[in-house]
Short mmCIF file of C-alpha atoms and ligand atoms in Angstrom, two decimals:
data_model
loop_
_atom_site.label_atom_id
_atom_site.label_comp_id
_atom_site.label_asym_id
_atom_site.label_seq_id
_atom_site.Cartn_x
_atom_site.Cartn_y
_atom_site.Cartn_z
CA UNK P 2 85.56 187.06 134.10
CA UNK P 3 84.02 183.74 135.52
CA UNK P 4 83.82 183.02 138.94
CA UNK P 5 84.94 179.74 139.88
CA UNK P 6 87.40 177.47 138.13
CA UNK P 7 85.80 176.06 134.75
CA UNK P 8 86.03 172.40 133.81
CA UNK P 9 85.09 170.06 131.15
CA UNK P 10 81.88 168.81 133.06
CA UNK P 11 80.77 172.76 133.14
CA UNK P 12 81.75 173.26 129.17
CA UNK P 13 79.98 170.09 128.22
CA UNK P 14 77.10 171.65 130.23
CA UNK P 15 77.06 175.04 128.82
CA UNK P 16 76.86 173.62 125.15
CA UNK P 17 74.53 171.40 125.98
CA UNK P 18 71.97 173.94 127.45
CA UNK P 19 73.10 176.47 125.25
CA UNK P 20 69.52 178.11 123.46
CA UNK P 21 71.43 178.82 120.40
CA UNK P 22 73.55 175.08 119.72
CA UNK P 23 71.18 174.27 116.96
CA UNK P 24 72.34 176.92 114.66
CA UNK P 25 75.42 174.99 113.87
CA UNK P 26 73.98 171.87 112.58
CA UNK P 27 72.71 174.47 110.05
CA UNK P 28 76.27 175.18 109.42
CA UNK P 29 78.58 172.68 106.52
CA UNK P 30 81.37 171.58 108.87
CA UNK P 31 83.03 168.95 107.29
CA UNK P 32 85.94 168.09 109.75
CA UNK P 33 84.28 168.05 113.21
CA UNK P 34 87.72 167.70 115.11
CA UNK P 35 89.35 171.19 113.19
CA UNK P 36 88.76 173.98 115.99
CA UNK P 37 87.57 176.68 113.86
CA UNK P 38 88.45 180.20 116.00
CA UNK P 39 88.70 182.52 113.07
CA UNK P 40 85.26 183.11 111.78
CA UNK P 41 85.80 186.58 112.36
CA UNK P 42 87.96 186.68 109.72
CA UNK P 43 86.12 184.79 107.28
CA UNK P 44 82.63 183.25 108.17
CA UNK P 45 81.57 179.04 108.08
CA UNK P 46 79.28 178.65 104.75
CA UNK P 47 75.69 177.64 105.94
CA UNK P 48 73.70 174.94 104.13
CA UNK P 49 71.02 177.01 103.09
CA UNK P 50 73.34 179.43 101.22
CA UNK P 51 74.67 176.37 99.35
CA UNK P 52 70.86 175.60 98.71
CA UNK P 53 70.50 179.45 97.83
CA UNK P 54 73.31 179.24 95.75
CA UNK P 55 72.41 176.29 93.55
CA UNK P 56 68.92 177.98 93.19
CA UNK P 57 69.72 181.10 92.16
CA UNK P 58 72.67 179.71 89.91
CA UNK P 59 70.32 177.25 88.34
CA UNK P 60 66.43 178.55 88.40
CA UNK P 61 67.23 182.61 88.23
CA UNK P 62 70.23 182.66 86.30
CA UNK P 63 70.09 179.57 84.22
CA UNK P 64 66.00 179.61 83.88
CA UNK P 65 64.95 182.91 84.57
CA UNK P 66 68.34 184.57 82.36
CA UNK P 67 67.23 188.65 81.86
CA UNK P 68 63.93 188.11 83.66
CA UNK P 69 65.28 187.67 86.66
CA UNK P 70 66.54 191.61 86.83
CA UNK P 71 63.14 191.94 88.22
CA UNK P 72 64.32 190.53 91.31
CA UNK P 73 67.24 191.09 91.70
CA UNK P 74 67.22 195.02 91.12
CA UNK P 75 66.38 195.49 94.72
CA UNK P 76 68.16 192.90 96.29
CA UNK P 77 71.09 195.49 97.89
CA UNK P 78 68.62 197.59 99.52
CA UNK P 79 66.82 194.37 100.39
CA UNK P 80 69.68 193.20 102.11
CA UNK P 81 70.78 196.15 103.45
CA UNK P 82 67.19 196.78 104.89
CA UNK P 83 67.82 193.23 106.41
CA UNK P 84 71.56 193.78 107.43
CA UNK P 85 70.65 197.60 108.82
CA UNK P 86 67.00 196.93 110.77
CA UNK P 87 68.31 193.56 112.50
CA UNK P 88 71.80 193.80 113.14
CA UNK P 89 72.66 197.24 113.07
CA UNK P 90 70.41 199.19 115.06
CA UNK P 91 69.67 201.26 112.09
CA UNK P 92 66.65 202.90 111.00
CA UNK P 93 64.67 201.89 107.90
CA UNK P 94 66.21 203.13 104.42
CA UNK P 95 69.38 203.65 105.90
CA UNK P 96 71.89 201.01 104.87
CA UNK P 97 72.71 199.52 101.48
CA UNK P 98 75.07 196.87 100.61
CA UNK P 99 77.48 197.09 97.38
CA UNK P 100 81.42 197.30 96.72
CA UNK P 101 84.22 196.70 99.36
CA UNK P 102 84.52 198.02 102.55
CA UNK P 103 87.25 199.72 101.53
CA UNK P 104 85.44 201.26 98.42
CA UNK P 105 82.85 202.15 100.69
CA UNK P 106 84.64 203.84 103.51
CA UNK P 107 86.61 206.15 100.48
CA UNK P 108 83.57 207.41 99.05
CA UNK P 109 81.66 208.52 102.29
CA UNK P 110 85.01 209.71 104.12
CA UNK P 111 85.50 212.10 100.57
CA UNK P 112 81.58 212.76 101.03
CA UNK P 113 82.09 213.62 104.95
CA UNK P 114 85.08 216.18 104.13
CA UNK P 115 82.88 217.86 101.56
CA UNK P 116 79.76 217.73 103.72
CA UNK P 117 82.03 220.01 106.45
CA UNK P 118 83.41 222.67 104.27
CA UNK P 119 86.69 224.48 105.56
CA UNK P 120 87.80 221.68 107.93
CA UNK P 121 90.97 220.61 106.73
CA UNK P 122 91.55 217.76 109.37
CA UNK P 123 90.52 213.87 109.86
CA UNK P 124 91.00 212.18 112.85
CA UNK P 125 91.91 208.24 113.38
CA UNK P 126 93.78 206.18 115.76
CA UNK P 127 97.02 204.87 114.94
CA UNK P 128 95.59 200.93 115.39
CA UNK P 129 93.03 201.47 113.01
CA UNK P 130 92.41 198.59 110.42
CA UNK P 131 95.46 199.02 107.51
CA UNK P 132 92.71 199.42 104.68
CA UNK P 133 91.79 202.63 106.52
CA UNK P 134 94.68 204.01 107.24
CA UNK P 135 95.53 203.80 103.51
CA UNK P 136 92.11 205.28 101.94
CA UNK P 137 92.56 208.07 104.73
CA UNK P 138 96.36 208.67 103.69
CA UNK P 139 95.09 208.37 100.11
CA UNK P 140 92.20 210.79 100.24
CA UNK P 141 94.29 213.17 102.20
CA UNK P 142 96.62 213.53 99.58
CA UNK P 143 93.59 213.71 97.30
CA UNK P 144 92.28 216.52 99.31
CA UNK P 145 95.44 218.41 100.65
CA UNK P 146 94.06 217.13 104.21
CA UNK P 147 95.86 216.59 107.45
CA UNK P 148 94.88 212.63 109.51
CA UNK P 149 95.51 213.20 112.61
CA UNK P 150 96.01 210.53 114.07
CA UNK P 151 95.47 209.91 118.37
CA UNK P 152 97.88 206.86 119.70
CA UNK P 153 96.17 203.78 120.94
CA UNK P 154 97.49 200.96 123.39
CA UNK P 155 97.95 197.95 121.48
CA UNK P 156 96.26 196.16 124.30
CA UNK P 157 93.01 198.16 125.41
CA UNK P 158 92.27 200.89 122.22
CA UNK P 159 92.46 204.38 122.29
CA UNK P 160 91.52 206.33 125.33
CA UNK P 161 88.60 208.27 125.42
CA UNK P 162 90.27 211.61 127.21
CA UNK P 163 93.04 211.47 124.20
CA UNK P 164 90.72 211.21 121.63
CA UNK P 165 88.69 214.13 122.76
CA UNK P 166 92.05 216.04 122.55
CA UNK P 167 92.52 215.81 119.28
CA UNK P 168 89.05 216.69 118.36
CA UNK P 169 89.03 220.40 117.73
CA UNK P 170 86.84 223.01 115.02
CA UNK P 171 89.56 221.92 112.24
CA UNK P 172 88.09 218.24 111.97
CA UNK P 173 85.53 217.60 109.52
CA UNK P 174 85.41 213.17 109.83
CA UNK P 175 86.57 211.00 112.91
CA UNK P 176 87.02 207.43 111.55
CA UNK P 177 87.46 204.55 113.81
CA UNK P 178 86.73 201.08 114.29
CA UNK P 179 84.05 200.50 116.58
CA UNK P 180 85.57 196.97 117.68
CA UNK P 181 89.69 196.96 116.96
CA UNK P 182 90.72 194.32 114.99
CA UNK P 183 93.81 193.45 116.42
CA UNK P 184 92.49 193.91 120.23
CA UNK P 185 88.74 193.41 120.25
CA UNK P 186 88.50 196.83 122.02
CA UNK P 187 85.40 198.13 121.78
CA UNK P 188 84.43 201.73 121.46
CA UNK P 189 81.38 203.08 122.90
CA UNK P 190 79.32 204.60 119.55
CA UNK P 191 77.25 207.17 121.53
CA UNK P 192 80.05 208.66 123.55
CA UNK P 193 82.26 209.56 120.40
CA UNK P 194 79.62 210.41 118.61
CA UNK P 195 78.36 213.39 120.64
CA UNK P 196 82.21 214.66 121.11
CA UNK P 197 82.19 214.83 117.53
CA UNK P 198 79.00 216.59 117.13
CA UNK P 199 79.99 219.06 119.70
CA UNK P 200 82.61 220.10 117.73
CA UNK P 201 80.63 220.18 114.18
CA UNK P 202 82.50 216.81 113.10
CA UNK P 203 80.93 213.87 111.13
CA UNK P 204 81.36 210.37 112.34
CA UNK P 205 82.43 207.38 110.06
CA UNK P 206 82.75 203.84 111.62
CA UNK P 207 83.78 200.64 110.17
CA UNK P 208 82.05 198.18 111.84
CA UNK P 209 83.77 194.77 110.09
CA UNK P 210 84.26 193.02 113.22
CA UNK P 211 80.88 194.39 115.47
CA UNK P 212 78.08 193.23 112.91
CA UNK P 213 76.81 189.89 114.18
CA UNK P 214 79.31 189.83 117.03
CA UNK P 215 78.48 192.65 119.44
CA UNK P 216 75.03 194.91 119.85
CA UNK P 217 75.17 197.92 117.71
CA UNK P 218 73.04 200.95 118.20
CA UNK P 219 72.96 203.20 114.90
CA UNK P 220 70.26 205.33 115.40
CA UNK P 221 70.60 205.30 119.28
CA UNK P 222 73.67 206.39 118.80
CA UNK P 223 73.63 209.61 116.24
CA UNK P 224 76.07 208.01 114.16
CA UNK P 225 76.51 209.60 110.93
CA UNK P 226 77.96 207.29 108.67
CA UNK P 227 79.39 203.43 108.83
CA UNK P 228 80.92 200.47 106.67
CA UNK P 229 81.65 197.13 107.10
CA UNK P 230 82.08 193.74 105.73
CA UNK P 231 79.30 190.57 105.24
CA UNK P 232 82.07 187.93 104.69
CA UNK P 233 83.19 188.12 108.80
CA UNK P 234 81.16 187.37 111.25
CA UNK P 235 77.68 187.69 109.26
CA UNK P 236 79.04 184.78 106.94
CA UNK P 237 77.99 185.92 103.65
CA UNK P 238 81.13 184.32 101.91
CA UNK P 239 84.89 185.37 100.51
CA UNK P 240 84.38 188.91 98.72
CA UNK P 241 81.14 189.26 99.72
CA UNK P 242 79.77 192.61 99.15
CA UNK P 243 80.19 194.89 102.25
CA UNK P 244 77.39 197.16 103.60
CA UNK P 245 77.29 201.07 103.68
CA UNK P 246 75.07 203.06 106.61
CA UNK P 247 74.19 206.85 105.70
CA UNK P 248 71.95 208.50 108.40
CA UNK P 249 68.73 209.39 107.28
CA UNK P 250 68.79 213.06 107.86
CA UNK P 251 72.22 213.21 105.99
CA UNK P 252 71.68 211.37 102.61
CA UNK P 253 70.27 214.05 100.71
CA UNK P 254 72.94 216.46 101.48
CA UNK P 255 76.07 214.40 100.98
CA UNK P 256 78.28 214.08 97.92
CA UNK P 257 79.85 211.15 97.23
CA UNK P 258 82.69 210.65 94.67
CA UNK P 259 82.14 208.28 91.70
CA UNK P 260 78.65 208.32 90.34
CA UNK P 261 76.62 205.23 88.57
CA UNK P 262 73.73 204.42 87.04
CA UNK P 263 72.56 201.99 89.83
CA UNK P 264 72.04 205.36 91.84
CA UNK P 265 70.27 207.28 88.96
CA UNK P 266 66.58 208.49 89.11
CA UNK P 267 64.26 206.58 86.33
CA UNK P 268 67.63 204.36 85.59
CA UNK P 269 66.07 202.70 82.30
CA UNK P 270 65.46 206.04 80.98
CA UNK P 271 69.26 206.05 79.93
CA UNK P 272 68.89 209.38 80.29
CA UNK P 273 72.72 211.16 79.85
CA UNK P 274 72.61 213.67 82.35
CA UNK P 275 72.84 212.17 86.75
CA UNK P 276 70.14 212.48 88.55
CA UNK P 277 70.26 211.02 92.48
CA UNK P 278 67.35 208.65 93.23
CA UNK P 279 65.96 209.61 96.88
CA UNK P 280 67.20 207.79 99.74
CA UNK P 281 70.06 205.25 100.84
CA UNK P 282 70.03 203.16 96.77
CA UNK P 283 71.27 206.77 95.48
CA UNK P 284 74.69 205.82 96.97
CA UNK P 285 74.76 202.37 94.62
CA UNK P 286 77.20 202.33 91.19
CA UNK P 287 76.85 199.43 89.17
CA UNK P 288 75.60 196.23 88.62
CA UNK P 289 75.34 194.19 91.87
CA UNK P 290 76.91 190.98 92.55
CA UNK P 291 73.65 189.21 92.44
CA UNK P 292 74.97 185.69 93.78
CA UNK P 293 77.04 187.01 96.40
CA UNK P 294 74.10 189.17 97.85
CA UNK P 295 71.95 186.17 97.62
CA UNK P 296 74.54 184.21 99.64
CA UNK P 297 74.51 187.25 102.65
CA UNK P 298 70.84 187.49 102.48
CA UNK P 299 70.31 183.65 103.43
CA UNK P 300 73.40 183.86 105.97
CA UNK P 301 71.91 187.02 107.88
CA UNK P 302 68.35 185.50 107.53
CA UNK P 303 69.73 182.44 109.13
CA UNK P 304 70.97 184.32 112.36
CA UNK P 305 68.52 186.48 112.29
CA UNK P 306 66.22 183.42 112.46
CA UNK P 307 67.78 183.37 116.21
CA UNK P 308 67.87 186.45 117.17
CA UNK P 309 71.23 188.42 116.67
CA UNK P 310 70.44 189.50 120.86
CA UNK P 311 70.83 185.98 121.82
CA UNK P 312 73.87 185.60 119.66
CA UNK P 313 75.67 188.25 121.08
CA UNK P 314 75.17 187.48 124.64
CA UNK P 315 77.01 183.65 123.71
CA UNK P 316 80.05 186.07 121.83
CA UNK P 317 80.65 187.74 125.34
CA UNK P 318 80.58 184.46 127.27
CA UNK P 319 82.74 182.73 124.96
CA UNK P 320 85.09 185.47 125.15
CA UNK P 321 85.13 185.36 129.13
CA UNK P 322 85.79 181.54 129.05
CA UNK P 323 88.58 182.68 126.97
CA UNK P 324 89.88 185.44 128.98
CA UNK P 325 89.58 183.37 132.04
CA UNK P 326 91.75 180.46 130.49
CA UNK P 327 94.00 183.10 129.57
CA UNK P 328 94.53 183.89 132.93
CA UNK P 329 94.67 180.91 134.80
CA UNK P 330 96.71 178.93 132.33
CA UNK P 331 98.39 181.01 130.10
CA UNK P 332 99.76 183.71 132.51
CA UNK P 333 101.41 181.26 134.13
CA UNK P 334 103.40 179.91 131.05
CA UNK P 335 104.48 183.64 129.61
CA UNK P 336 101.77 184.55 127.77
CA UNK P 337 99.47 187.66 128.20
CA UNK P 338 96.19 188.63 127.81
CA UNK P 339 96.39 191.25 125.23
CA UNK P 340 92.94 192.67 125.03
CA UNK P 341 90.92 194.90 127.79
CA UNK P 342 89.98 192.61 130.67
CA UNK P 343 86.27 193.51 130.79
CA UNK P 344 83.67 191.88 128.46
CA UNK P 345 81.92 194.44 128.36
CA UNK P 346 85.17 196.39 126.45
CA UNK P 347 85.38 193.77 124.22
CA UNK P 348 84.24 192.71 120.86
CA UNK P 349 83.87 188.55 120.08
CA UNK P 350 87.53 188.19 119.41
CA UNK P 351 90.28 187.82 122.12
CA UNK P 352 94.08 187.95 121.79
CA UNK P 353 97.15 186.75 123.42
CA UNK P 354 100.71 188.04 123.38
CA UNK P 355 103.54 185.64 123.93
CA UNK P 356 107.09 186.57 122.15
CA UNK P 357 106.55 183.26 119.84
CA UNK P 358 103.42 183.88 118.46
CA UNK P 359 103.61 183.53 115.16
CA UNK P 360 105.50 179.92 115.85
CA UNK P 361 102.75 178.93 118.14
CA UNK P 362 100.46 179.83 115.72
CA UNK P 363 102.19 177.59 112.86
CA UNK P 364 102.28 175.28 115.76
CA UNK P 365 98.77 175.41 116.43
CA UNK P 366 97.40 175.06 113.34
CA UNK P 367 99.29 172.30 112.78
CA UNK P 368 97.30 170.60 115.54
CA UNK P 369 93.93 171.47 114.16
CA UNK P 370 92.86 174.89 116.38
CA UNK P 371 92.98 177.91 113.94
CA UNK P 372 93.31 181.57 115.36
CA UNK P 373 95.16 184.32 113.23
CA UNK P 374 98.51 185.29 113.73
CA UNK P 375 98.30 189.37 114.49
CA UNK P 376 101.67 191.41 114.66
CA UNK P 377 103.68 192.26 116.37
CA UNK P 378 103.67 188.98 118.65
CA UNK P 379 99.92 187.75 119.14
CA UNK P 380 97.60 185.32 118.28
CA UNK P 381 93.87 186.36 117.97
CA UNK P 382 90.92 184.05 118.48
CA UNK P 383 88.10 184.78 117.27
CA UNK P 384 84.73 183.07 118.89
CA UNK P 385 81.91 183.53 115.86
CA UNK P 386 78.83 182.67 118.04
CA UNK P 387 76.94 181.32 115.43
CA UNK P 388 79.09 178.22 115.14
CA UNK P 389 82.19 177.97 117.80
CA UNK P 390 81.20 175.84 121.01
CA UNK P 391 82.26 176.42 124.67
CA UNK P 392 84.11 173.25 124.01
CA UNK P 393 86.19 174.80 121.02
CA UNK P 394 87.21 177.24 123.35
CA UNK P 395 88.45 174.82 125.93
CA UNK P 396 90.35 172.52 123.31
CA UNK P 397 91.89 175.93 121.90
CA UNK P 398 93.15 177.20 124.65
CA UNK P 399 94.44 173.85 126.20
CA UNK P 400 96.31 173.38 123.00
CA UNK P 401 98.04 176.54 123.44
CA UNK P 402 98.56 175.57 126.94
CA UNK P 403 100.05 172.10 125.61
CA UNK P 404 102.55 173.58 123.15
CA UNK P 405 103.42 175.85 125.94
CA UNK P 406 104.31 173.46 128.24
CA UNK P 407 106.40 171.69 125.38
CA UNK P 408 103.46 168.74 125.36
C1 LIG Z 15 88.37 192.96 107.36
C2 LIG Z 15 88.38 194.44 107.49
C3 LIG Z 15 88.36 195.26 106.36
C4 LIG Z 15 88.45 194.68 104.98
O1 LIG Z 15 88.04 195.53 103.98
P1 LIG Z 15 87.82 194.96 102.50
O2 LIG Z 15 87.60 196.11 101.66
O3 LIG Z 15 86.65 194.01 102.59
O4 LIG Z 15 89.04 194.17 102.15
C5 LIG Z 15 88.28 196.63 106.57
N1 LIG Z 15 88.24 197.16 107.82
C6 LIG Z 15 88.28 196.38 108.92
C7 LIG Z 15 88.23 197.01 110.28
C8 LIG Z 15 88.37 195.00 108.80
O5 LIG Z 15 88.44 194.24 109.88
#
């Protein structure tokens, strides 16, 4: 939280002296006045992906027609070398990107359970992202498995000493979220990681709303096995194709479902028989979404160009502005902070609870701030570093404050 009471003079100063305020103007933001807090849900388009766009649509596609295969062959390990080395914490080799999150987190969830013979039990926490509560429901029934699945406080995320209750010889995969999507609580990656390794358990972890928002340590970590989407925070554009993380020392060994040619050996041999290429591009299928990928590669270039560090360190300090507004002029009105108190708990996104929420939402909208309406009765701001100001946070909040107030 901030010490001392913040005001307009401070904001104006903090955007003004802020070392990463240029990266917007590289941003297409047509309507400076719309208050844009939901880039965690879908990312602003950069200008350089609209140049990248035209480019590839015109010169590669248009021009280059078959030629252009050359290129673009290698573009989803490219990108996930990219997406992995800079913004993951992961090691080289180790992250790919292709299909949906949700495609992705089936397939090495089915390859975990296989990978830990015997184990008839998966572990997840009952505010765990919808999409993966349904592929772990849907595998189970697949598999004749058990989810087991350890409560979590809508507020503050699941609590370290019940998680490491339910983690017991039976469980083969624990699959969480490292940041929650309806909270922002963060889990730490290193703890849960070496409870699940003590007890011979694999970890998978969607990371959809950490990458570009919050530091993440793969390889520090031990972690196993992670998913998450491009189109969020990392800005690579609606259905962009979502990245997959296999730890080095575990790609040979694991069996995923669904096999494609785009992860054969010698792939123009056409031979009829599957044979696994080495390394992380075994785990690809088909033909890649070439103009999509080119549209995440220029976004994460673009942040990269920064320095996802110094982006990070602007999420948390949005999301304290926020947390302090919450407090001293939302409390007072009936609202609630409803995510953990500490920034250093927290992911870039911050929510409030108030019983109208989903009116004050409409409401807010209406008067050009955009959060997300989250159920059961919150609104969830998002702060996307790359592009949301200290001021955006201000006007945000005072509008909230406003319809409160009946203003
Ligand atoms: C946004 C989100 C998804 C979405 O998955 P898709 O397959 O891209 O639709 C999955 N998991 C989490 C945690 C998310 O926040």
């Amino acid at each position: 939280m901030l010490h001392g009471e913040p005001t307009w003079e401070l904001i104006e100063h903090w955007d003004a002296t802020d070392p990463v305020r240029r990266l917007r103007e590289a941003f297409v933001i047509p309507d400076e006045s719309l208050v844009y807090l939901d880039g965690n849900s879908l990312g602003r388009l950069s200008r350089p992906t609209v140049q990248t766009l035209a480019r590839t649509v015109e010169d590669e596609w248009g021009a280059g027609l078959i030629g252009s295969w050359q290129d673009w062959l290698a573009l989803p390990e490219q990108v996930g070398e990219l997406i992995g080395t800079r913004v993951l914490g992961a090691a080289s080799g180790e992250v790919v990107v292709a299909d949906s999150t949700t495609v992705n987190l089936y397939r090495l969830l089915v390859g975990a359970v296989r990978a830990r013979p015997g184990r008839r039990v998966v572990v997840t926490d009952a505010d765990n992202f919808p999409t993966d509560h349904y592929v772990l429901q849907g595998a189970a029934r697949e598999l004749g498995l058990t989810v087991r699945v350890v409560p979590a406080h809508l507020d503050t995320g699941v609590d370290p000493a019940e998680l490491s209750a339910a983690i017991d010889e039976d469980v083969s995969v624990i699959c969480l979220s490292h940041v929650a999507y309806r909270s922002g609580a963060l889990v730490d990656l290193a703890t849960v990681t070496a409870l699940a390794h003590r007890a011979g358990a694999l970890t998978l972890w969607d990371l959809s709303h950490s990458a570009g928002a919050v530091a993440v340590d793969l390889a520090g970590s031990g972690a196993d096995l992670a998913v998450g989407c491009t189109y969020k925070y990392l800005c690579g554009g609606p259905g962009a194709p979502a990245f997959l993380y296999v730890r080095a020392g575990l790609q040979d060994e694991l069996d995923l479902p669904v096999w494609g040619w785009f992860g054969q050996r010698d792939q123009f041999e056409m031979g009829s028989e599957y044979a696994p290429r080495d390394g992380i591009g075994r785990f690809l299928l088909g033909t890649p979404p070439v103009l999509a990928l080119r549209c995440v590669q220029t976004s994460v270039a673009l942040l990269d160009g920064v320095g996802l560090p110094a982006l990070w360190t602007k999420g948390r300090r949005l999301g304290e502005l926020a947390a302090t507004l919450t407090t001293r002029w939302l409390e007072p009105l009936g609202a609630a902070l409803a995510s953990p108190p500490a920034a250093s708990a927290r992911g870039a996104h911050l929510t409030v609870a108030h019983p109208r929420a989903r009116a004050l939402t409409a409401a807010l909208i209406e008067r050009g701030v955009v959060p997300d309406f989250r159920t059961p009765d919150r609104i969830r701001f998002g702060f996307a570093p790359a592009t949301t100001r200290y001021r955006d946070v201000w006007t945000g909040f005072a509008t909230l404050r406003d319809l409160l107030t009946g203003r």
